[in-house]
C-alpha cells in the first residue's frame, strides 16, 4: 500500500488505500517517488494519516506544509494520526463526539 507525503515539511502522510496492522506502507512524494517505507502499527483506512516519524506530545501535525493540529500524546512512527491523539487548533470537538468517532472507526488505542 502507498501513502503520500505532500510537502517536505510534513510529519504525516495520507493513505491511498486501507492498510492492515503491521503492513508495510510505501511513502511517496508529490512527484510519485518512493521516499520511505514504514510499518503500520495498526489498521488505518483510506484517506487517514500515518505518522512518518515519532511525534512528540504537543507537536504540530504538519500536512501540506501547514499545521492541522497538535498532538496530545506521543505518536510513534507508523501510528494512525487522528482524533485519538491530535486536537485541532481551530475547532473544539466535544469529547463525546471524539469518543464516537473512535468507536465508529474501530480505532485501536
One Martini backbone bead per residue (centre of mass of N, CA, C, O) as a GRO file, in nm:
protein
  109
    1UNK     BB    1   0.101   0.032   0.012
    2UNK     BB    2   0.015   0.384  -0.001
    3UNK     BB    3   0.160   0.712   0.076
    4UNK     BB    4   0.132   1.072   0.093
    5UNK     BB    5   0.375   1.332   0.073
    6UNK     BB    6   0.318   1.677   0.012
    7UNK     BB    7   0.558   1.778   0.205
    8UNK     BB    8   0.871   1.822   0.341
    9UNK     BB    9   0.733   1.917   0.636
   10UNK     BB   10   0.592   1.664   0.686
   11UNK     BB   11   0.465   1.414   0.952
   12UNK     BB   12   0.259   1.309   0.735
   13UNK     BB   13   0.054   1.064   0.565
   14UNK     BB   14  -0.167   0.965   0.304
   15UNK     BB   15  -0.378   0.722   0.244
   16UNK     BB   16  -0.452   0.518  -0.067
   17UNK     BB   17  -0.550   0.296   0.142
   18UNK     BB   18  -0.585   0.018   0.305
   19UNK     BB   19  -0.442  -0.086   0.628
   20UNK     BB   20  -0.277  -0.318   0.800
   21UNK     BB   21  -0.145  -0.451   1.051
   22UNK     BB   22   0.207  -0.453   0.972
   23UNK     BB   23   0.203  -0.311   0.716
   24UNK     BB   24   0.357  -0.198   0.444
   25UNK     BB   25   0.451   0.148   0.360
   26UNK     BB   26   0.465   0.353   0.093
   27UNK     BB   27   0.634   0.652   0.054
   28UNK     BB   28   0.528   0.932  -0.130
   29UNK     BB   29   0.561   1.181  -0.331
   30UNK     BB   30   0.429   1.428  -0.533
   31UNK     BB   31   0.629   1.280  -0.764
   32UNK     BB   32   0.611   0.958  -0.719
   33UNK     BB   33   0.835   0.897  -0.502
   34UNK     BB   34   1.012   0.684  -0.319
   35UNK     BB   35   1.106   0.771   0.038
   36UNK     BB   36   0.965   0.527   0.201
   37UNK     BB   37   0.929   0.265   0.466
   38UNK     BB   38   0.655   0.154   0.668
   39UNK     BB   39   0.500   0.037   0.963
   40UNK     BB   40   0.197  -0.041   1.065
   41UNK     BB   41   0.048  -0.036   1.396
   42UNK     BB   42  -0.232  -0.022   1.243
   43UNK     BB   43  -0.527   0.013   1.132
   44UNK     BB   44  -0.578   0.198   0.816
   45UNK     BB   45  -0.771   0.409   0.643
   46UNK     BB   46  -0.857   0.568   0.389
   47UNK     BB   47  -0.733   0.910   0.419
   48UNK     BB   48  -0.549   0.870   0.641
   49UNK     BB   49  -0.298   0.913   0.888
   50UNK     BB   50   0.061   0.875   0.907
   51UNK     BB   51   0.341   0.845   1.081
   52UNK     BB   52   0.687   0.944   0.987
   53UNK     BB   53   0.739   0.974   1.298
   54UNK     BB   54   0.817   1.075   1.590
   55UNK     BB   55   0.575   1.239   1.798
   56UNK     BB   56   0.543   1.476   2.009
   57UNK     BB   57   0.412   1.624   2.253
   58UNK     BB   58   0.281   1.922   2.131
   59UNK     BB   59   0.297   1.881   1.825
   60UNK     BB   60   0.286   1.960   1.513
   61UNK     BB   61   0.072   1.885   1.247
   62UNK     BB   62   0.189   1.816   0.918
   63UNK     BB   63   0.006   1.927   0.619
   64UNK     BB   64   0.086   2.074   0.335
   65UNK     BB   65   0.272   2.274   0.524
   66UNK     BB   66   0.052   2.258   0.762
   67UNK     BB   67  -0.116   2.306   1.045
   68UNK     BB   68  -0.377   2.071   1.191
   69UNK     BB   69  -0.236   2.044   1.478
   70UNK     BB   70  -0.200   1.874   1.802
   71UNK     BB   71  -0.053   1.678   2.006
   72UNK     BB   72  -0.154   1.479   2.314
   73UNK     BB   73   0.066   1.270   2.239
   74UNK     BB   74   0.265   1.032   2.169
   75UNK     BB   75   0.369   0.945   1.826
   76UNK     BB   76   0.445   0.682   1.652
   77UNK     BB   77   0.576   0.532   1.411
   78UNK     BB   78   0.288   0.420   1.218
   79UNK     BB   79   0.059   0.582   1.332
   80UNK     BB   80  -0.236   0.694   1.375
   81UNK     BB   81  -0.361   1.023   1.281
   82UNK     BB   82  -0.603   1.151   1.512
   83UNK     BB   83  -0.843   1.209   1.757
   84UNK     BB   84  -0.676   1.026   1.974
   85UNK     BB   85  -0.388   1.235   1.922
   86UNK     BB   86  -0.551   1.502   1.824
   87UNK     BB   87  -0.584   1.865   1.810
   88UNK     BB   88  -0.742   2.126   1.718
   89UNK     BB   89  -0.692   2.485   1.675
   90UNK     BB   90  -0.996   2.560   1.543
   91UNK     BB   91  -1.158   2.304   1.671
   92UNK     BB   92  -1.399   2.211   1.923
   93UNK     BB   93  -1.429   1.886   2.004
   94UNK     BB   94  -1.621   1.693   2.163
   95UNK     BB   95  -1.558   1.414   2.346
   96UNK     BB   96  -1.808   1.247   2.253
   97UNK     BB   97  -1.736   1.263   1.951
   98UNK     BB   98  -1.458   1.137   1.963
   99UNK     BB   99  -1.554   0.865   2.081
  100UNK     BB  100  -1.738   0.797   1.836
  101UNK     BB  101  -1.524   0.794   1.620
  102UNK     BB  102  -1.351   0.571   1.744
  103UNK     BB  103  -1.579   0.360   1.740
  104UNK     BB  104  -1.664   0.369   1.434
  105UNK     BB  105  -1.352   0.313   1.335
  106UNK     BB  106  -1.193   0.116   1.528
  107UNK     BB  107  -0.977   0.238   1.711
  108UNK     BB  108  -0.673   0.162   1.820
  109UNK     BB  109  -0.529   0.221   2.168
   0.00000   0.00000   0.00000
